[in-house]
C-alpha positions as YAML, in Angstrom:
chain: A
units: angstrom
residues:
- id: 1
  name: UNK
  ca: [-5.40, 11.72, 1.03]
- id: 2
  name: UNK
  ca: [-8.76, 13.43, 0.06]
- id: 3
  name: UNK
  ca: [-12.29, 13.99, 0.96]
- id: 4
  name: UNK
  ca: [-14.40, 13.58, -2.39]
- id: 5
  name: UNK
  ca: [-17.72, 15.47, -2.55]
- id: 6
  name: UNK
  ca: [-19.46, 14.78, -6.03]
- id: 7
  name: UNK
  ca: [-22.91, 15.17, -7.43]
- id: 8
  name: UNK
  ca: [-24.52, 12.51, -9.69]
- id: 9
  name: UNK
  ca: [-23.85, 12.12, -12.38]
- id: 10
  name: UNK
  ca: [-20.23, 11.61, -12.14]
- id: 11
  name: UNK
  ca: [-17.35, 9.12, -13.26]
- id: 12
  name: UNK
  ca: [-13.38, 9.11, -12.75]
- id: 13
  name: UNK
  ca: [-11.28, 7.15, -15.06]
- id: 14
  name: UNK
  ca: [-7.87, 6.48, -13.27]
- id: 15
  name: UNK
  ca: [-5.01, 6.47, -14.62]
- id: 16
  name: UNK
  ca: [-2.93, 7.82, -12.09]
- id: 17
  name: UNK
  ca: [-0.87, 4.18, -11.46]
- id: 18
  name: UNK
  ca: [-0.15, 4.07, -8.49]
- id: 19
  name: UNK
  ca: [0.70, 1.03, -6.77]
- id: 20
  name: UNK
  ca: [-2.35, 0.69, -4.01]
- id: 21
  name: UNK
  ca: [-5.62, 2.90, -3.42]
- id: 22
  name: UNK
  ca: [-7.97, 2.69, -0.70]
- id: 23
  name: UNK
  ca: [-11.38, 3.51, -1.38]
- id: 24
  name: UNK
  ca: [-13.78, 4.37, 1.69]
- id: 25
  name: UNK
  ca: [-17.27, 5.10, 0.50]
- id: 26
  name: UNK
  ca: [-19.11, 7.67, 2.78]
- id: 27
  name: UNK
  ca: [-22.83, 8.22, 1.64]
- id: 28
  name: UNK
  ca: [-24.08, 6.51, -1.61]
- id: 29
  name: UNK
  ca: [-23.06, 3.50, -3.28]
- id: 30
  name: UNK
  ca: [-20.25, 3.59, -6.25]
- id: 31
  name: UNK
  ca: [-19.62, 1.65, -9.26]
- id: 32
  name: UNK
  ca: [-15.98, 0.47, -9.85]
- id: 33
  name: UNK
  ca: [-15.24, -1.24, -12.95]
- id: 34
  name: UNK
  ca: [-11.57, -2.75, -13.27]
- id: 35
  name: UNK
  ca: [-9.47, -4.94, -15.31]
- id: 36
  name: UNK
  ca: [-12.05, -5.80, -17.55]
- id: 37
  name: UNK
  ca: [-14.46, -7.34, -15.23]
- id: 38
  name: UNK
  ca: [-18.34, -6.52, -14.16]
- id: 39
  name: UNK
  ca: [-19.01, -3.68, -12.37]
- id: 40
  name: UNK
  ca: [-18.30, -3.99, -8.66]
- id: 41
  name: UNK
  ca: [-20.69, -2.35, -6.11]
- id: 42
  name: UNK
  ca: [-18.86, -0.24, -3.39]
- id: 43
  name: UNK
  ca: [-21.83, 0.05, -0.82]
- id: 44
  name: UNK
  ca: [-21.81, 3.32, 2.36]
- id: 45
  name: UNK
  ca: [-19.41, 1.92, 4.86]
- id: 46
  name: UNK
  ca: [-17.93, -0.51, 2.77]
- id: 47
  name: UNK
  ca: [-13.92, -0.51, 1.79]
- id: 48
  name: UNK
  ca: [-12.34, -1.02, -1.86]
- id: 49
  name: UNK
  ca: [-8.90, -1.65, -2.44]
- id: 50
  name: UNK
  ca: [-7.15, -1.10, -5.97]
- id: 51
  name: UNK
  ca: [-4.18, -2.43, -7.07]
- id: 52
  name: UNK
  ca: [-1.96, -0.37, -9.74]
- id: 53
  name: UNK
  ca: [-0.76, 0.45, -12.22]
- id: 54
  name: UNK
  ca: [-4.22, -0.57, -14.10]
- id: 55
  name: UNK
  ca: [-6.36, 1.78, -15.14]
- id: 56
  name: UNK
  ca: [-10.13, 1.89, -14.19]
- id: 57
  name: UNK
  ca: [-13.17, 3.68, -13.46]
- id: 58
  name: UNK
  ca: [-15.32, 4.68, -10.27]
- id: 59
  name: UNK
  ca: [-18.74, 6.11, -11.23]
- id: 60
  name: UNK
  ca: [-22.28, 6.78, -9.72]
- id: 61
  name: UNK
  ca: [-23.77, 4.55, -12.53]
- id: 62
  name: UNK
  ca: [-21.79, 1.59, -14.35]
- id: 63
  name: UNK
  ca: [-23.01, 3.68, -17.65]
- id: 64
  name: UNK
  ca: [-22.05, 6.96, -16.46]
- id: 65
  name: UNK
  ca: [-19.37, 7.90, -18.87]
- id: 66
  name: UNK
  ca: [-15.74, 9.73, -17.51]
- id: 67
  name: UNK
  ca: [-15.66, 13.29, -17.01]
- id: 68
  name: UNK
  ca: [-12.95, 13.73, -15.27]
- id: 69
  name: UNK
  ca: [-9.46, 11.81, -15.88]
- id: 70
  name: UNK
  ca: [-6.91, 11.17, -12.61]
- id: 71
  name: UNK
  ca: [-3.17, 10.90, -14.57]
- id: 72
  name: UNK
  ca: [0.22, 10.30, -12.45]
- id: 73
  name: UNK
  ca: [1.30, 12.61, -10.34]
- id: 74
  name: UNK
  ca: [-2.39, 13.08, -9.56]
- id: 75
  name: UNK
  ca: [-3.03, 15.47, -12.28]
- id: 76
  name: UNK
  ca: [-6.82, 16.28, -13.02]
- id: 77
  name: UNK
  ca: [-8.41, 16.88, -16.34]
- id: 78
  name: UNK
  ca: [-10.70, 16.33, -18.63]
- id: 79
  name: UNK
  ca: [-11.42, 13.58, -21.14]
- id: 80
  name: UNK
  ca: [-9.67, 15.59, -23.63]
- id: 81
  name: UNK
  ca: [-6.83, 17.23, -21.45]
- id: 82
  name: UNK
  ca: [-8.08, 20.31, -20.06]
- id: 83
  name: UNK
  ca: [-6.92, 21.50, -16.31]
- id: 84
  name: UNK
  ca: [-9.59, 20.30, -14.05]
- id: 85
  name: UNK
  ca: [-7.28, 20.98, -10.99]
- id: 86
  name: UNK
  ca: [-8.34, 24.42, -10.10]
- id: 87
  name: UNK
  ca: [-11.92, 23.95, -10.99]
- id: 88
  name: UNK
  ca: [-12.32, 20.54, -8.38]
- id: 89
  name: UNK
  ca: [-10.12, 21.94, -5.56]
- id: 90
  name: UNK
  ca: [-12.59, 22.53, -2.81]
- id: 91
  name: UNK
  ca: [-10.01, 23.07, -0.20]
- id: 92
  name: UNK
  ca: [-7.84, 21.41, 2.51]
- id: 93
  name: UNK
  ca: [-7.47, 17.67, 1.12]
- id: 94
  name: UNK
  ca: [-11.37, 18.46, -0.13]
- id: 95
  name: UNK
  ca: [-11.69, 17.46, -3.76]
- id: 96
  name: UNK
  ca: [-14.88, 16.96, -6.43]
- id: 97
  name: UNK
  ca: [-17.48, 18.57, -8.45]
- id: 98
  name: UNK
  ca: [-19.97, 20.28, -5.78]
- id: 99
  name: UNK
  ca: [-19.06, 20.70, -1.82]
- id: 100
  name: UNK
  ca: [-22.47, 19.71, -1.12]
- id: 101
  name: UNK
  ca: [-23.09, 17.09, -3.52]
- id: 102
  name: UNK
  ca: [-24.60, 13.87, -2.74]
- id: 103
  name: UNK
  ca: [-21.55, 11.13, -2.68]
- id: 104
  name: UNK
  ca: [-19.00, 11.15, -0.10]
- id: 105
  name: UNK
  ca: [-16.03, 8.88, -0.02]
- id: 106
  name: UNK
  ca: [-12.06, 9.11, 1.47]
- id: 107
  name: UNK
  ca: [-9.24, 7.97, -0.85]
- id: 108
  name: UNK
  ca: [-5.46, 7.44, 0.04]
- id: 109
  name: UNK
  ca: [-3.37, 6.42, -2.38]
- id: 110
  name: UNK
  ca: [0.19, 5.03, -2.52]
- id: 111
  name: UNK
  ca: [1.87, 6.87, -4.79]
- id: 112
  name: UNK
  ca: [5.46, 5.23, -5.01]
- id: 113
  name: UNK
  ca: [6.62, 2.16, -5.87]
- id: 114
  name: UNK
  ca: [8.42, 1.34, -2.79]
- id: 115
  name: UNK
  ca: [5.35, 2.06, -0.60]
- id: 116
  name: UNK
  ca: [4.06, -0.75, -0.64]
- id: 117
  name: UNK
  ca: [5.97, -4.27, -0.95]
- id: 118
  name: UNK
  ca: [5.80, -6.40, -4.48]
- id: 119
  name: UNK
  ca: [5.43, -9.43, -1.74]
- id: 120
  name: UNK
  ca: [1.92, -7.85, -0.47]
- id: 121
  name: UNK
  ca: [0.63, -6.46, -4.46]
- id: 122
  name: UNK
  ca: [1.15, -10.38, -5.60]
- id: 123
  name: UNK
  ca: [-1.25, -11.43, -3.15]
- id: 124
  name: UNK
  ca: [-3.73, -9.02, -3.71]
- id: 125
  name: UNK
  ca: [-6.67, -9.53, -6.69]
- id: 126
  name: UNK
  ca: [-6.88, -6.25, -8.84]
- id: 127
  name: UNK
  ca: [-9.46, -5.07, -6.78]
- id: 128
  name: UNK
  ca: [-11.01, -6.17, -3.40]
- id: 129
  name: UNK
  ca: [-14.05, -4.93, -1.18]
- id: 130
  name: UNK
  ca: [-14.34, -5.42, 2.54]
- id: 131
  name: UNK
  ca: [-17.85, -4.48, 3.92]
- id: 132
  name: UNK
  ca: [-17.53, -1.49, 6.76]
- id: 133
  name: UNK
  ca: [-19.42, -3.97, 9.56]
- id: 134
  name: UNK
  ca: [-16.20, -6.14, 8.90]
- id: 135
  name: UNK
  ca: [-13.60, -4.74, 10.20]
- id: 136
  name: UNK
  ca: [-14.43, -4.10, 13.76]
- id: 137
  name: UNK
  ca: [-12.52, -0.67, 14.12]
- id: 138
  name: UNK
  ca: [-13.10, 2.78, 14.01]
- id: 139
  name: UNK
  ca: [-10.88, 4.02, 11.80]
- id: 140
  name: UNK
  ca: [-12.43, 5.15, 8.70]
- id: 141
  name: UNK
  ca: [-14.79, 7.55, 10.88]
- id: 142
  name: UNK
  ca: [-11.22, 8.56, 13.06]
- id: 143
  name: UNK
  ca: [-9.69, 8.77, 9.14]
- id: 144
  name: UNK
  ca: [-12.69, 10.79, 8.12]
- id: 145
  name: UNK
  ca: [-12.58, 13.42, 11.05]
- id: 146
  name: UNK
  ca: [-8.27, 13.92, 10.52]
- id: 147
  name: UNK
  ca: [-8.56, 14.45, 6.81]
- id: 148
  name: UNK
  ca: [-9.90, 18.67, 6.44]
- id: 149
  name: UNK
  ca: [-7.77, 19.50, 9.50]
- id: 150
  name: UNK
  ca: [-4.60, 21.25, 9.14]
- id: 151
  name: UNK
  ca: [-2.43, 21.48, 12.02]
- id: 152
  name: UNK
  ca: [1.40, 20.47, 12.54]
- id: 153
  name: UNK
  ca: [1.90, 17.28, 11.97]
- id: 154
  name: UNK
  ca: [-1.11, 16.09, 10.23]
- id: 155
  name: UNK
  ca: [0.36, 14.82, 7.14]
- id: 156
  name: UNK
  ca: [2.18, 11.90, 9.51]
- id: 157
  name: UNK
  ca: [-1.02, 11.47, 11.43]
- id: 158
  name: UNK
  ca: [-2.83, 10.84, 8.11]
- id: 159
  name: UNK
  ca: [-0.25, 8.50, 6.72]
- id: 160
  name: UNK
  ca: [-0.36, 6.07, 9.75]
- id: 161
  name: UNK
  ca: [-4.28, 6.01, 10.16]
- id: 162
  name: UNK
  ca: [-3.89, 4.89, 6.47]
- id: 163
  name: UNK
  ca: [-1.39, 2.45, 6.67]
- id: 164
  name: UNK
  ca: [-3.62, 1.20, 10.35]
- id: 165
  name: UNK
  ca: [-6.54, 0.96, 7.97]
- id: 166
  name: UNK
  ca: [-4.79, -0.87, 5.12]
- id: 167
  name: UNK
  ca: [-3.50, -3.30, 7.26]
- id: 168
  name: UNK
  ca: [-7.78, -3.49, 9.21]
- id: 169
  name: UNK
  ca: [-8.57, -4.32, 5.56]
- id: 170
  name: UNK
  ca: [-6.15, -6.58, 4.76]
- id: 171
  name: UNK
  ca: [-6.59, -8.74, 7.56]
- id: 172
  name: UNK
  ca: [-10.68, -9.06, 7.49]
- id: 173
  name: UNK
  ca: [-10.09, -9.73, 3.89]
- id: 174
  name: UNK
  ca: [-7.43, -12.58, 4.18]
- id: 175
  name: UNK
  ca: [-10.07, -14.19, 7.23]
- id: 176
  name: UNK
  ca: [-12.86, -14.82, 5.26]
- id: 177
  name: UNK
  ca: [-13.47, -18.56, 5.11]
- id: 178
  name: UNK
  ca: [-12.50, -18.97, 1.14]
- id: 179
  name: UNK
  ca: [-9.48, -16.59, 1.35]
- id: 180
  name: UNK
  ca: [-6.39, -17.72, 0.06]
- id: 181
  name: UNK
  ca: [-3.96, -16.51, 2.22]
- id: 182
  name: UNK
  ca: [-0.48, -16.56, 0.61]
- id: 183
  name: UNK
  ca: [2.29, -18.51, 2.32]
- id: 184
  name: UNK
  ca: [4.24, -15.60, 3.89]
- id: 185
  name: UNK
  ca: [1.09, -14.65, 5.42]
- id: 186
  name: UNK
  ca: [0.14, -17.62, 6.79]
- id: 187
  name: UNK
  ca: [3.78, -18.31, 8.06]
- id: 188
  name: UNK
  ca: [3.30, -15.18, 11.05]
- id: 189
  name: UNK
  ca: [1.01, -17.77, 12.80]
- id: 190
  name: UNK
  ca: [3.30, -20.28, 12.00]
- id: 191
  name: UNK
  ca: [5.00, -21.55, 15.89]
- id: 192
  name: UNK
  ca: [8.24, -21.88, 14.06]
- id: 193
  name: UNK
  ca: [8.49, -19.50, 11.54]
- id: 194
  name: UNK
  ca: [6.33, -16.86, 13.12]
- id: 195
  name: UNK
  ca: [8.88, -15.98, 15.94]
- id: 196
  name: UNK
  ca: [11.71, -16.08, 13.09]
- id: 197
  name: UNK
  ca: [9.85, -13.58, 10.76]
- id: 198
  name: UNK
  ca: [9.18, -11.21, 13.68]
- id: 199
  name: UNK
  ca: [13.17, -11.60, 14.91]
- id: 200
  name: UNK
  ca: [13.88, -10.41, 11.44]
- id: 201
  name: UNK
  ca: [11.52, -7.60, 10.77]
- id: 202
  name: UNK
  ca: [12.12, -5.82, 14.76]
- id: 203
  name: UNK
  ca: [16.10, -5.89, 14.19]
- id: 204
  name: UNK
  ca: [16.90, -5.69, 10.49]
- id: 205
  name: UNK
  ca: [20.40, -4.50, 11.22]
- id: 206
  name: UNK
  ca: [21.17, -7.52, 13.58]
- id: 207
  name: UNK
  ca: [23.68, -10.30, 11.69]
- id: 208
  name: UNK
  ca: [21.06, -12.66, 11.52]
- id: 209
  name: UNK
  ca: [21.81, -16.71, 10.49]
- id: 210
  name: UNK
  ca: [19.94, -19.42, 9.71]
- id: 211
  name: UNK
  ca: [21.33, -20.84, 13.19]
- id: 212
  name: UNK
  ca: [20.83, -17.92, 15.21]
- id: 213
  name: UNK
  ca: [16.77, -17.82, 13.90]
- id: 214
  name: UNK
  ca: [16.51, -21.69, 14.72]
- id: 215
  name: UNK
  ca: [18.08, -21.17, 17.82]
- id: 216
  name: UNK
  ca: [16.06, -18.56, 18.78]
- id: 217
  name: UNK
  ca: [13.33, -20.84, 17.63]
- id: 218
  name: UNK
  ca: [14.10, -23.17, 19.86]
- id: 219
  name: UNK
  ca: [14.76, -25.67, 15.97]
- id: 220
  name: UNK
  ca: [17.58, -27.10, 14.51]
- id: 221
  name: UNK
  ca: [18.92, -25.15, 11.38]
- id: 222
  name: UNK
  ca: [17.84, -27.93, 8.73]
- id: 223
  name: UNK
  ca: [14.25, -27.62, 10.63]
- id: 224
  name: UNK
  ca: [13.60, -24.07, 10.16]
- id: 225
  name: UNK
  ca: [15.11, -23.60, 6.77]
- id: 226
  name: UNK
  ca: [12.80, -26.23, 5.31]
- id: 227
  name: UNK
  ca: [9.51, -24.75, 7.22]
- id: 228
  name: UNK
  ca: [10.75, -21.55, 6.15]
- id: 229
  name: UNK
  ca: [11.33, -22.33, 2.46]
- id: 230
  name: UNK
  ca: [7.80, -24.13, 2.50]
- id: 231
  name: UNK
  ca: [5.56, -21.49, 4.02]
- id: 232
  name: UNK
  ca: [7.11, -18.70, 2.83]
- id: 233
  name: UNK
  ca: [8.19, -19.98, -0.38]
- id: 234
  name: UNK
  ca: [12.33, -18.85, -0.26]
- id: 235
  name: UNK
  ca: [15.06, -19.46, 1.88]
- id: 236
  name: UNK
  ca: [15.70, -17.15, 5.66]
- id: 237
  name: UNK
  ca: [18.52, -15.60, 3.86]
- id: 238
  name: UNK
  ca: [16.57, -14.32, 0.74]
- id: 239
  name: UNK
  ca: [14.09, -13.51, 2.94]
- id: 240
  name: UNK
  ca: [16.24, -11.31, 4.96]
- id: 241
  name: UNK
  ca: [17.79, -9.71, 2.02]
- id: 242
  name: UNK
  ca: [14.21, -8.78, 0.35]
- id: 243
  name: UNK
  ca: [13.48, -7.51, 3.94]
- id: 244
  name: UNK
  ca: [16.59, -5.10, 3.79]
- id: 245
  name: UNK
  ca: [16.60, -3.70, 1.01]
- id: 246
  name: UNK
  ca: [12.81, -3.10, 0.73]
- id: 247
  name: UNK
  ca: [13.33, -1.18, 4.26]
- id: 248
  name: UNK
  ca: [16.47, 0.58, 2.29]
- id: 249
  name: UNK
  ca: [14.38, 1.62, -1.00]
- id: 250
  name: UNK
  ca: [11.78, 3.43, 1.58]
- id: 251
  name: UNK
  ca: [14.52, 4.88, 3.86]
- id: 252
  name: UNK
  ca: [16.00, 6.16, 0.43]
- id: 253
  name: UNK
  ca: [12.76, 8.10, -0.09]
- id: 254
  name: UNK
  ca: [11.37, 8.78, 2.69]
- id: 255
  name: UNK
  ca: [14.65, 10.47, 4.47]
- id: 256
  name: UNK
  ca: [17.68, 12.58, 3.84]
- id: 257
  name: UNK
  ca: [19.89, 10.04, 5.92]
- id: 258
  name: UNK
  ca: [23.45, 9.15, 4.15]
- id: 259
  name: UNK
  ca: [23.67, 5.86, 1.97]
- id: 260
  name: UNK
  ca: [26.07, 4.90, 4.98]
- id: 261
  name: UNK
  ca: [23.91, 5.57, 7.59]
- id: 262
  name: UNK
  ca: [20.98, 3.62, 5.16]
- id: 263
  name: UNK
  ca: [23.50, 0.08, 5.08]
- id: 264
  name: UNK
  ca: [24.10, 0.72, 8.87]
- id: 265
  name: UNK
  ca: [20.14, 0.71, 9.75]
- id: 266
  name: UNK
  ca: [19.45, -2.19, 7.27]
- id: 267
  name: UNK
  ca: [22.30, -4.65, 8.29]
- id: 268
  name: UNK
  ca: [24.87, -3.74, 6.06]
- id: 269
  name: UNK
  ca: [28.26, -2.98, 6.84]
- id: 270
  name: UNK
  ca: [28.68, -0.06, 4.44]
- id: 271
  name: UNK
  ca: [27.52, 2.15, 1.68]
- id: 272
  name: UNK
  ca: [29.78, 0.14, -1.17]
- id: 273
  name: UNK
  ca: [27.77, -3.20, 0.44]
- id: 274
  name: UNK
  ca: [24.62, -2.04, 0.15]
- id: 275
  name: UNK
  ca: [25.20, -0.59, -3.25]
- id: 276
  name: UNK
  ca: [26.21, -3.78, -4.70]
- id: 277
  name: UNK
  ca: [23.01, -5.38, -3.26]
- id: 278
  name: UNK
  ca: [20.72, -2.61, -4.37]
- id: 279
  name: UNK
  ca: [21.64, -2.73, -7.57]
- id: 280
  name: UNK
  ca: [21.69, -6.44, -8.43]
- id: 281
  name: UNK
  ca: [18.24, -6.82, -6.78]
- id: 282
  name: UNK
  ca: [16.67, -3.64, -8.40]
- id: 283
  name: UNK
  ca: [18.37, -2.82, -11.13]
- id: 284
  name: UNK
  ca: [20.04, 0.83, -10.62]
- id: 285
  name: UNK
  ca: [22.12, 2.01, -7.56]
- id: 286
  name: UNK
  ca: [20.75, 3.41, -4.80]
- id: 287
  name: UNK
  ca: [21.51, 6.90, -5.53]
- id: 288
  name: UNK
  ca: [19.43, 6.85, -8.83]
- id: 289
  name: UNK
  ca: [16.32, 5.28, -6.80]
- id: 290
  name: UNK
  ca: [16.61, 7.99, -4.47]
- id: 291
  name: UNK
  ca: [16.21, 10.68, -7.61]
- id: 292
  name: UNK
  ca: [12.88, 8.56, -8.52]
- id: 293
  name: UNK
  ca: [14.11, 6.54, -11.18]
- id: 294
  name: UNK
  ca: [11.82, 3.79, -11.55]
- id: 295
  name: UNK
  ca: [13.63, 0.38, -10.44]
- id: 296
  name: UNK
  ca: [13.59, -2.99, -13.01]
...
């Protein structure tokens, strides 16, 4: 999370790829220009969302060439390599050119894989922008008044309001009238489904099968595996496995809990069970995820 100040003129080529950034401009319009397409106008108040690992570039002027180069691990430089990080650090989560220059905007970024689901970045266009007036919450001007404090805690405060604001985004974007809403999103409002995918999600650990969901349904088995395979596009059981382990990949990161105590929390019986899953979903055991090796 950061609060960029910059002063005109001023461009940032990307390259950092991360899986998901949020962009939330402040004062003065920027220019983003991404996988190849026009330039796309990011107006004061309005919300851009960019999908990784792509490169592009967010300027004050579409002809405004890069100055400053964002590589992973968020390290800052120039065009050709020199340490920028020193010169642009302008203090707690405060980061640009001049403290008092003229553009302000917040930026979170995902940085791991995991973050974020591959279910949610398929559904998303490489970038998106949802006008400010849209959302109907206060959160980026809550977001904006967290992000220069430094007290105990703040680091989990931050990554909530972000994850609250993704999810503000996501939702005005996916209700505009031409939106096309992927299946599994749709399928939450589904009177069959719905109810299933929210069984699934609050108890992960439960021993969950296609009868017990239909029952709880209030459906025969036959009825909600076909709705199921239909809206959301794979069976309950694939579902529920994707659902696991992508809970397991962020546990893996995200804690210092025991692979056993990982299978417990996510529905599997032991470490050796969830191992075997892991790695023929992903591609490497869980152990060598949890060292940041990147999965398949």
């Amino acid at each position: 999370m950061l609060r960029a100040t910059l002063a005109p003129p001023w461009a940032v080529r990307i390259r950092d790829e991360a899986p998901l950034t949020l962009l939330v401009m402040v004062r003065d319009p920027a220019w983003v220009l991404a996988g190849g397409a026009d330039p796309v106008r990011v107006g004061p108040g309005d919300i851009a969302v960019l999908r990784g690992p792509d490169h592009y570039t967010v300027g004050d002027d579409p002809a405004t060439p890069p100055q400053i180069v964002i590589h992973p691990g968020q390290r800052c430089t120039t065009p050709d390599g020199v340490s920028l990080s020193e010169a642009m650090d302008l203090g707690v989560r405060a980061w640009g050119n001049d403290p008092d220059g003229s553009t302000e905007m917040l930026i979170g970024t995902y940085q791991q894989g995991g973050a974020v689901t591959r279910r949610l970045l398929a559904a998303l266009p490489a970038l998106l922008v949802v006008p400010g007036d849209a959302l109907g919450t206060p959160l980026p001007e809550l977001l904006g008044a967290e992000i220069a404090r430094d007290e105990p805690g703040q680091e989990v405060v931050l990554d909530r309001l972000l994850d609250l604001l993704l999810i503000a985004v996501l939702r005005a974007w996916f209700a505009r009238p031409d939106a096309e809403r992927p299946g599994w999103y749709r399928a939450h409002g589904d009177p069959v489904v719905g109810p299933a995918l929210k069984l699934i999600h609050t108890d992960l650990a439960h021993p969950w099968t296609v009868a017990k969901l239909a029952a709880e349904a209030g459906v025969s088995r036959a009825t909600l595996a076909q709705r199921f395979g239909r809206l959301v596009g794979e069976p309950p059981m694939a579902y529920l496995t994707g659902a696991r382990l992508a809970r397991a990949a962020d546990l893996l990161r995200e804690t210092d809990a025991t692979l056993d105590a990982v299978a417990r929390r996510v529905g599997y019986g032991n470490a050796f069970a969830l191992s075997a899953a892991f790695k023929r979903e992903r591609g490497l055991s869980p152990q060598a995820y949890r060292s940041g090796a990147p999965a398949d």
